[in-house]
Amino acid sequence: MTNQVKIFDTTLRDGEQALPASLSAKEKLQIALALERLGVDVIEAGFPVSSPGDFQSVQMIAREIKNSTVCGLSRAVKGDIDACGQALGVAEQFRIHTFLATSEIHVNAKLRKSQDEIVEMAVAAVKHARRYTDDVEFSCEDAGRTHIDYLCRMVEQAIKAGATTVNIPDTVGYTTPTEFGDIINNLFNRVPNIDQAIISVHCHNDLGLATANSLAAIENGARQVECTINGIGERAGNSSLEEIAMILQTRREMLGLETNIQSKEISRTSKLVSQLCNMPVQANKAIVGANAFSHSSGIHQDGVLKAQNTYEIMTPESVGINKNNLNLTSRSGRHVIKHRLTELGYNLEDYNLEDVYQQFLALADTKGTVYDYDLEALLFFDQQKHEAAHFKLLYLQANSGHEIIPSATVKLQVGDEEVTRTSTGNGPVDAAYEAIMQILGHQDVEVVDFKLDSKGEGADALAQVSVIAEYKGRRFHGLGLATDIVEAGVNALIYVLNNTHIADQIDQQKIQQERVAGV
Ligand code: KIV
Ligand code: ZN
């Protein structure tokens, strides 16, 4: 058996489906590119049949990603599989992932079919997917609660029909490591054609056992693990990629297994996903939490100073945490900024140096000293800019204070027009938002969540605002950054507006295509 464990990342599918607001196509592509850099073998980019937006983003990712296999999810029905085939066809390498529930409770209560019918459906789905590609994965949804005899039958039939990977999900995070390891062991002992496919696992974290269960499965022969960055996903989430990757790396001598993960990319990818998905990482989270490498007790600090490995089983550098925080000022030139960003792991293709440098100078003028986290924040926001943004902030003035009525004047570029409005509100952000709503001329966009955070330390830190707004029954997330809190809030709302504008365009295109096709 190979000692190579494939890493299948489902941040953009299982992770994304659990977010409070969906990601834009551009944000998904940014995450996909980060996953490719991280060395992920398979990127599950979405569920193409679920919406026109998902179809487009899967297609965009399929077009751009060259070094990872791009995968799409489908139920075990023709229409879903066809949507996957169409969205993924442009990819260098792609996989169709089709699934069907196999546990008694799902088969009886949800699907209301006999076990024989389920086997037939699975076989037909795998065969249909094989018309598009040789790389087909079949998942036995809720395998963790499926009777082992039936599970063996399903796995055997799926492989016979042409599945090259068979996934065994613990969909509801119910099993324990010994139990889950035994399921995998049983499959290897009882399914006659098991050597013709890779056995994969997909564990949810409802009892906090997702990573332990995945590891037990690997120890029993599974050679693909499905996981997400920061463990995001349905309910309590999925097995987290960074934990699996670092277990296999840190305990390589004992386990004797390899992955293609470039561990130095972990921290950066984790931050990107957390920020774009609006999902903060708990401080004590293994590998990527803010405290994962900080030592609080005096005894520990003393030990680490004497020999790092007294209390550190892996180095922060091995997951890309750079503790060297260089202070930059307005006297620092472009080449220093470029050099620092390279040290932080960013390639010149990741950003526009001139743009970032101009923003850096403006920030250095306001703040004096610019730190790594400021620079990374600027870069992050530079990457979020919409090239052809429909809405742009041209001018903002906000007044607030003790015993005055807060007011704000906002001038926006809306397409080719420039529009200015002034309004009052119960605070300067509320006043600015009210002015923007007046510019929009409608109230379809409703802000349902507003969070203010500081990037970095001290009173002069950059303000980051995260906003969730509802528009036409969907939720959109936006981020804004500025030294001024009101401006950060306005930037976040403009980010949302640009995404709602793109969503409207996608819907229009779909209506147009359907009209042409006579649907
Ligand atoms: O949890 C699950 O069973 C899934 C499948 C679609 C693989 O996400
Ligand atoms: Zn899942």
XYZ file of C-alpha atoms and ligand atoms in Angstrom:
528
model
C 0.000 0.000 0.000
C 1.222 3.503 -0.848
C 2.460 5.702 1.986
C 1.086 8.827 0.240
C -2.067 10.317 1.796
C -4.094 12.512 -0.547
C -5.472 15.718 0.899
C -8.930 16.561 -0.427
C -9.983 20.021 0.644
C -13.683 20.833 0.880
C -13.455 24.345 2.346
C -15.221 25.734 -0.726
C -18.037 23.175 -0.576
C -18.723 21.718 2.888
C -17.084 24.768 4.493
C -18.847 27.308 2.326
C -22.296 25.766 2.675
C -22.133 26.463 6.420
C -21.186 30.142 6.189
C -23.525 32.918 7.282
C -23.044 34.601 3.883
C -21.872 33.028 0.656
C -18.508 33.859 -0.891
C -18.225 35.707 -4.185
C -16.670 33.923 -7.172
C -13.568 36.079 -6.798
C -13.176 35.180 -3.130
C -13.604 31.487 -3.943
C -10.941 31.714 -6.612
C -8.592 33.422 -4.161
C -9.072 30.577 -1.697
C -8.636 27.975 -4.453
C -5.338 29.575 -5.504
C -4.169 29.519 -1.877
C -5.128 25.824 -1.620
C -3.194 25.067 -4.788
C -0.144 26.825 -3.330
C -0.618 24.820 -0.142
C -0.249 21.622 -2.176
C -3.777 20.254 -1.800
C -4.321 17.249 -4.120
C -8.038 17.759 -4.731
C -10.007 20.997 -4.348
C -13.751 20.484 -4.019
C -14.786 23.794 -5.546
C -18.553 23.644 -5.057
C -21.872 22.095 -5.953
C -22.447 23.324 -9.535
C -26.138 22.468 -9.818
C -27.026 24.359 -6.629
C -27.038 27.873 -8.168
C -25.856 29.771 -11.270
C -23.293 31.532 -9.053
C -21.864 28.217 -7.828
C -21.724 26.862 -11.365
C -19.788 29.945 -12.526
C -17.350 29.896 -9.649
C -16.624 26.171 -10.061
C -16.005 26.806 -13.743
C -13.739 29.772 -13.008
C -11.714 27.707 -10.526
C -11.560 24.788 -12.970
C -10.119 27.140 -15.578
C -7.472 28.715 -13.325
C -6.177 25.839 -11.197
C -3.410 23.826 -12.817
C -1.679 21.802 -10.099
C -4.574 20.384 -8.110
C -7.491 18.285 -9.318
C -10.677 20.362 -9.282
C -13.755 18.545 -8.069
C -17.487 19.267 -8.043
C -20.188 17.666 -5.912
C -23.375 16.110 -7.282
C -26.216 14.102 -5.854
C -26.595 10.710 -7.517
C -28.828 12.122 -10.241
C -28.120 12.797 -13.891
C -28.824 16.549 -13.859
C -26.351 17.179 -11.037
C -23.668 15.064 -12.683
C -24.200 16.830 -16.026
C -23.840 20.223 -14.313
C -20.543 19.010 -12.794
C -19.299 17.732 -16.142
C -20.169 21.035 -17.826
C -18.652 23.245 -15.134
C -15.477 21.172 -14.779
C -14.859 20.288 -18.424
C -12.492 23.259 -18.848
C -10.104 21.962 -16.145
C -6.688 20.432 -16.665
C -7.659 17.582 -14.286
C -11.069 17.173 -12.737
C -13.112 14.822 -10.590
C -16.837 14.293 -10.259
C -17.912 13.499 -6.712
C -21.325 11.918 -6.474
C -23.000 10.860 -3.232
C -25.961 8.952 -1.895
C -27.014 8.143 1.651
C -26.601 4.539 2.764
C -27.566 4.430 6.458
C -30.900 2.882 7.362
C -32.160 6.112 8.884
C -31.334 8.155 5.753
C -32.528 5.499 3.305
C -35.858 4.990 5.082
C -36.661 8.460 6.380
C -35.083 10.696 3.739
C -34.838 8.769 0.486
C -37.758 6.380 1.099
C -36.294 3.701 -1.175
C -35.263 0.094 -0.744
C -31.596 -0.805 -0.240
C -31.546 -2.459 -3.666
C -32.845 0.718 -5.298
C -30.120 2.717 -3.563
C -27.420 0.406 -4.906
C -28.900 0.739 -8.404
C -28.969 4.530 -8.150
C -25.353 4.642 -6.975
C -24.174 2.358 -9.769
C -26.055 4.389 -12.393
C -24.637 7.648 -11.033
C -21.051 6.404 -11.056
C -21.430 5.057 -14.586
C -22.939 8.324 -15.766
C -20.113 10.343 -14.167
C -17.560 8.076 -15.874
C -18.866 9.365 -19.210
C -17.256 12.690 -18.335
C -14.063 11.572 -16.606
C -12.041 8.595 -15.366
C -11.723 10.287 -11.981
C -14.980 9.574 -10.143
C -15.536 9.594 -6.410
C -18.546 7.999 -4.756
C -19.562 8.855 -1.171
C -21.745 6.682 1.041
C -23.385 9.490 3.003
C -23.760 8.666 6.715
C -21.467 5.641 6.301
C -20.581 5.942 10.001
C -24.121 4.780 10.853
C -24.517 2.320 7.966
C -24.681 -1.423 8.688
C -21.272 -2.823 7.788
C -22.683 -5.591 5.545
C -24.590 -3.062 3.463
C -21.637 -0.673 3.421
C -19.375 -3.456 2.069
C -21.939 -4.180 -0.662
C -22.195 -0.490 -1.652
C -18.425 -0.003 -1.768
C -17.952 -3.117 -3.882
C -20.689 -2.098 -6.334
C -19.481 1.498 -6.598
C -15.959 0.310 -7.424
C -17.323 -2.212 -9.927
C -19.278 0.608 -11.608
C -16.070 2.626 -12.018
C -15.535 4.718 -8.882
C -11.815 5.342 -8.450
C -12.215 6.816 -4.973
C -14.813 5.668 -2.447
C -15.455 8.004 0.419
C -16.648 6.867 3.841
C -18.137 9.883 5.603
C -19.005 10.104 9.252
C -21.623 12.639 8.222
C -22.969 13.341 11.699
C -19.716 12.965 13.645
C -21.103 10.040 15.638
C -18.373 7.410 15.652
C -15.369 7.038 17.940
C -11.821 6.484 16.633
C -11.716 2.741 17.411
C -15.133 2.220 15.881
C -14.363 4.249 12.752
C -10.962 2.593 12.321
C -12.753 -0.790 12.517
C -15.158 0.209 9.728
C -12.208 0.943 7.435
C -10.437 -2.243 8.531
C -13.585 -4.270 7.768
C -13.836 -2.767 4.295
C -10.240 -3.747 3.566
C -10.874 -7.291 4.805
C -14.253 -7.870 3.196
C -14.563 -5.925 -0.075
C -12.942 -8.094 -2.771
C -12.136 -5.271 -5.251
C -11.031 -2.728 -2.605
C -7.526 -2.490 -4.096
C -9.026 -0.945 -7.245
C -9.962 2.310 -5.509
C -8.613 4.750 -2.972
C -10.537 4.711 0.289
C -11.254 8.202 1.517
C -12.728 9.506 4.772
C -14.758 12.602 5.553
C -15.325 13.144 9.268
C -17.495 15.725 10.954
C -16.628 17.127 14.331
C -19.870 16.950 16.314
C -18.155 15.139 19.185
C -14.777 16.805 18.621
C -13.409 13.575 17.093
C -13.113 14.472 13.395
C -9.318 14.559 13.313
C -8.925 11.528 15.607
C -11.376 9.528 13.478
C -9.594 10.525 10.259
C -6.285 9.448 11.760
C -7.739 6.099 12.869
C -8.967 5.597 9.298
C -5.535 6.392 7.861
C -3.971 3.903 10.263
C -6.366 1.310 8.878
C -5.594 1.977 5.232
C -7.532 5.082 4.108
C -5.358 7.090 1.741
C -7.442 10.208 1.210
C -8.643 12.572 3.899
C -11.356 15.143 3.275
C -10.897 18.207 5.392
C -11.225 21.980 5.498
C -9.039 24.913 6.471
C -9.620 25.838 10.128
C -12.049 22.886 10.286
C -14.991 24.935 8.992
C -18.037 23.048 7.731
C -21.534 21.852 8.568
C -22.444 22.302 12.263
C -19.274 21.683 14.325
C -17.289 21.496 11.104
C -15.020 18.994 9.394
C -11.656 17.522 10.147
C -9.173 20.387 9.854
C -6.576 20.214 7.137
C -3.842 21.841 9.188
C -4.242 19.270 11.972
C -4.128 16.274 9.620
C -1.158 17.693 7.703
C 0.829 18.523 10.834
C 0.070 15.184 12.525
C 1.445 13.362 9.494
C 4.466 15.677 9.305
C 5.290 15.870 13.024
C 4.800 12.125 13.599
C 6.292 11.039 10.269
C 8.752 8.680 11.921
C 6.015 6.801 13.720
C 3.375 6.845 10.971
C 5.635 6.614 7.908
C 3.194 8.609 5.755
C 3.575 11.556 3.387
C 1.385 14.328 1.979
C 2.029 16.979 -0.666
C 1.190 19.787 1.772
C 3.636 22.715 1.862
C 3.262 23.323 5.572
C 4.759 26.842 5.441
C 1.624 27.965 3.604
C -0.681 26.873 6.425
C -0.796 30.035 8.516
C -1.350 32.325 5.554
C -4.100 30.123 4.090
C -5.797 29.888 7.468
C -5.844 33.697 7.822
C -7.191 34.162 4.319
C -10.018 31.672 4.852
C -10.877 33.090 8.266
C -11.047 36.622 6.904
C -12.958 35.927 3.697
C -15.358 33.515 5.366
C -15.925 35.803 8.337
C -15.119 32.860 10.627
C -12.719 33.830 13.433
C -10.303 31.144 14.616
C -10.373 30.444 18.357
C -7.124 31.521 20.057
C -6.344 28.019 21.364
C -7.079 26.220 18.066
C -4.358 23.672 17.271
C -1.757 24.808 14.684
C -3.438 28.075 13.598
C -4.836 29.676 16.773
C -3.194 32.916 17.951
C -1.907 31.087 21.063
C -0.868 27.854 19.360
C 2.821 28.748 19.693
C 2.833 31.155 22.630
C 4.034 30.075 26.019
C 2.449 31.737 29.036
C 3.784 29.976 32.104
C 7.198 31.103 33.393
C 8.408 27.481 33.561
C 7.479 26.918 29.912
C 9.065 30.203 28.787
C 12.265 29.321 30.621
C 12.275 25.856 29.039
C 11.747 27.138 25.496
C 14.541 29.681 25.902
C 16.901 26.898 26.957
C 15.799 24.459 24.246
C 12.850 25.124 21.941
C 11.787 21.471 21.849
C 11.161 21.346 25.616
C 7.649 22.648 24.980
C 7.387 22.897 21.180
C 6.772 19.758 19.137
C 6.910 21.744 15.890
C 8.225 25.200 15.116
C 5.979 28.174 14.300
C 8.136 28.656 11.196
C 7.161 25.184 9.942
C 3.561 26.400 9.527
C 4.629 29.771 8.143
C 4.429 31.933 11.255
C 7.141 34.507 10.980
C 8.037 36.021 14.305
C 10.424 38.593 12.838
C 8.241 41.708 12.763
C 10.142 44.423 10.859
C 9.070 48.029 11.445
C 8.569 49.989 8.258
C 8.172 53.751 7.958
C 7.428 56.228 5.161
C 11.167 56.263 4.477
C 11.072 52.589 3.425
C 11.301 52.212 -0.341
C 9.419 49.963 -2.737
C 12.161 47.342 -2.744
C 11.975 47.026 1.069
C 8.226 46.484 0.866
C 8.645 43.945 -1.898
C 11.438 42.186 0.031
C 9.353 42.050 3.211
C 6.310 40.714 1.358
C 8.479 38.027 -0.255
C 9.745 37.052 3.211
C 6.128 36.833 4.335
C 5.477 34.386 1.490
C 3.820 36.609 -1.132
C 4.855 36.465 -4.778
C 4.908 39.535 -6.989
C 1.990 38.064 -8.981
C -0.120 38.122 -5.799
C -0.368 41.911 -5.678
C 0.175 45.194 -7.478
C 3.364 46.595 -5.951
C 2.648 50.187 -6.937
C -0.875 50.088 -5.456
C 0.272 48.459 -2.251
C 3.205 50.866 -1.973
C 0.967 53.940 -2.359
C -1.391 52.575 0.308
C 1.587 51.769 2.514
C 2.839 55.384 2.227
C -0.594 56.772 3.087
C -0.767 54.450 6.090
C 2.796 55.244 7.205
C 1.902 58.959 7.075
C -1.068 58.387 9.372
C 0.406 55.732 11.644
C 4.151 56.409 11.624
C 5.250 52.785 11.901
C 3.777 50.058 9.736
C 4.037 46.459 10.956
C 3.834 43.130 9.145
C 0.193 42.682 10.079
C -0.619 46.134 8.600
C 1.199 45.222 5.409
C -0.617 41.898 5.146
C -3.928 43.680 5.744
C -3.179 46.169 2.929
C -2.296 43.331 0.634
C -5.429 41.438 1.524
C -7.585 44.443 0.692
C -5.649 45.185 -2.469
C -6.556 41.655 -3.612
C -10.237 42.222 -2.788
C -10.540 45.298 -4.983
C -12.968 44.860 -7.806
C -11.140 45.683 -11.013
C -14.228 47.169 -12.612
C -16.067 48.101 -9.425
C -19.536 49.473 -10.029
C -19.551 51.335 -6.703
C -16.551 53.389 -5.544
C -16.141 55.734 -2.613
C -15.102 59.214 -3.809
C -15.691 61.310 -0.710
C -16.766 60.844 2.890
C -17.254 63.311 5.677
C -18.761 62.258 8.992
C -19.527 64.412 12.042
C -20.232 63.067 15.475
C -19.604 63.946 19.097
C -21.236 64.626 22.407
C -24.623 66.301 22.057
C -24.541 66.758 18.299
C -26.696 64.962 15.756
C -24.400 62.608 13.837
C -24.374 63.280 10.114
C -22.455 62.120 7.072
C -21.958 63.132 3.466
C -21.038 60.380 1.034
C -20.112 60.730 -2.617
C -20.092 57.488 -4.592
C -19.272 56.643 -8.133
C -22.128 54.461 -9.349
C -21.241 53.128 -12.767
C -20.453 56.283 -14.768
C -22.301 58.623 -12.439
C -21.189 60.461 -9.328
C -23.881 60.813 -6.663
C -23.717 62.666 -3.332
C -26.114 62.457 -0.386
C -26.092 63.756 3.176
C -27.958 62.139 6.017
C -28.208 61.944 9.776
C -28.277 58.791 11.879
C -27.912 57.480 15.405
C -24.139 57.478 14.926
C -21.713 58.435 12.136
C -21.725 54.931 10.594
C -25.511 54.825 10.626
C -25.607 58.299 9.022
C -23.133 57.257 6.303
C -25.088 54.034 5.638
C -28.306 56.021 5.415
C -26.685 58.362 2.868
C -25.581 55.322 0.829
C -29.093 53.847 0.942
C -30.393 57.161 -0.398
C -27.833 57.006 -3.208
C -29.060 53.483 -4.042
C -32.574 54.887 -4.174
C -33.980 51.704 -2.656
C -33.893 49.762 0.576
C -33.336 46.262 -0.853
C -30.027 45.949 0.949
C -30.461 45.381 4.659
C -27.445 45.290 6.952
C -28.032 42.446 9.411
C -24.628 42.224 11.060
C -21.844 44.743 11.683
C -18.582 43.879 13.445
C -15.691 46.176 14.205
C -12.236 44.789 14.870
C -8.737 46.193 15.044
C -5.936 44.861 12.861
C -2.839 45.039 14.978
C -2.182 46.711 18.268
C -2.586 50.151 19.844
C -4.967 53.073 19.389
C -3.582 53.795 15.921
C -4.316 50.266 14.644
C -6.236 49.832 11.409
C -9.968 49.303 11.836
C -11.541 46.350 10.076
C -15.289 46.213 9.623
C -17.120 43.066 8.649
C -20.691 43.455 7.430
C -23.384 40.956 6.472
C -26.266 42.299 4.415
C -29.377 40.665 3.032
C -30.313 41.269 -0.578
C -33.068 39.482 -2.513
C -33.172 36.636 0.006
C -29.415 36.021 -0.002
C -26.719 37.064 2.427
C -23.571 38.887 1.327
C -20.443 39.500 3.362
C -18.210 42.550 3.015
C -14.969 43.725 4.605
C -13.576 47.217 4.937
C -10.262 48.505 6.213
C -9.154 52.031 7.116
C -7.537 53.965 9.939
C -10.922 55.665 10.302
C -13.741 53.514 11.713
C -16.510 55.186 9.671
C -14.510 54.843 6.455
C -13.852 51.156 7.220
C -17.609 50.695 7.700
C -18.397 52.449 4.423
C -15.770 50.383 2.586
C -17.345 47.188 3.938
C -20.793 48.189 2.689
C -19.388 49.153 -0.726
C -17.723 45.713 -0.900
C -21.156 44.151 -0.315
C -22.785 46.383 -2.935
C -20.234 45.393 -5.562
C -20.940 41.722 -4.836
C -24.720 42.199 -5.036
C -24.165 43.959 -8.356
C -22.160 40.977 -9.674
C -24.823 38.553 -8.388
C -27.479 40.540 -10.281
C -25.375 40.329 -13.440
C -25.004 36.529 -13.075
C -28.770 36.153 -12.586
C -29.405 38.308 -15.660
C -27.004 36.195 -17.740
C -28.773 33.022 -16.614
C -32.202 34.461 -17.563
C -30.763 35.505 -20.925
C -29.253 32.035 -21.559
C -32.508 30.352 -20.625
C -34.413 32.681 -22.933
C -32.043 31.862 -25.821
C -32.310 28.128 -25.047
C -36.112 28.468 -24.929
C -36.355 27.079 -21.396
O -20.818 14.868 5.307
C -21.070 14.273 4.249
O -21.508 13.123 4.218
C -20.825 14.992 3.009
C -20.906 14.209 1.748
C -21.572 14.967 0.656
C -19.550 13.733 1.369
O -20.485 16.153 3.026
Zn -19.710 16.727 5.039
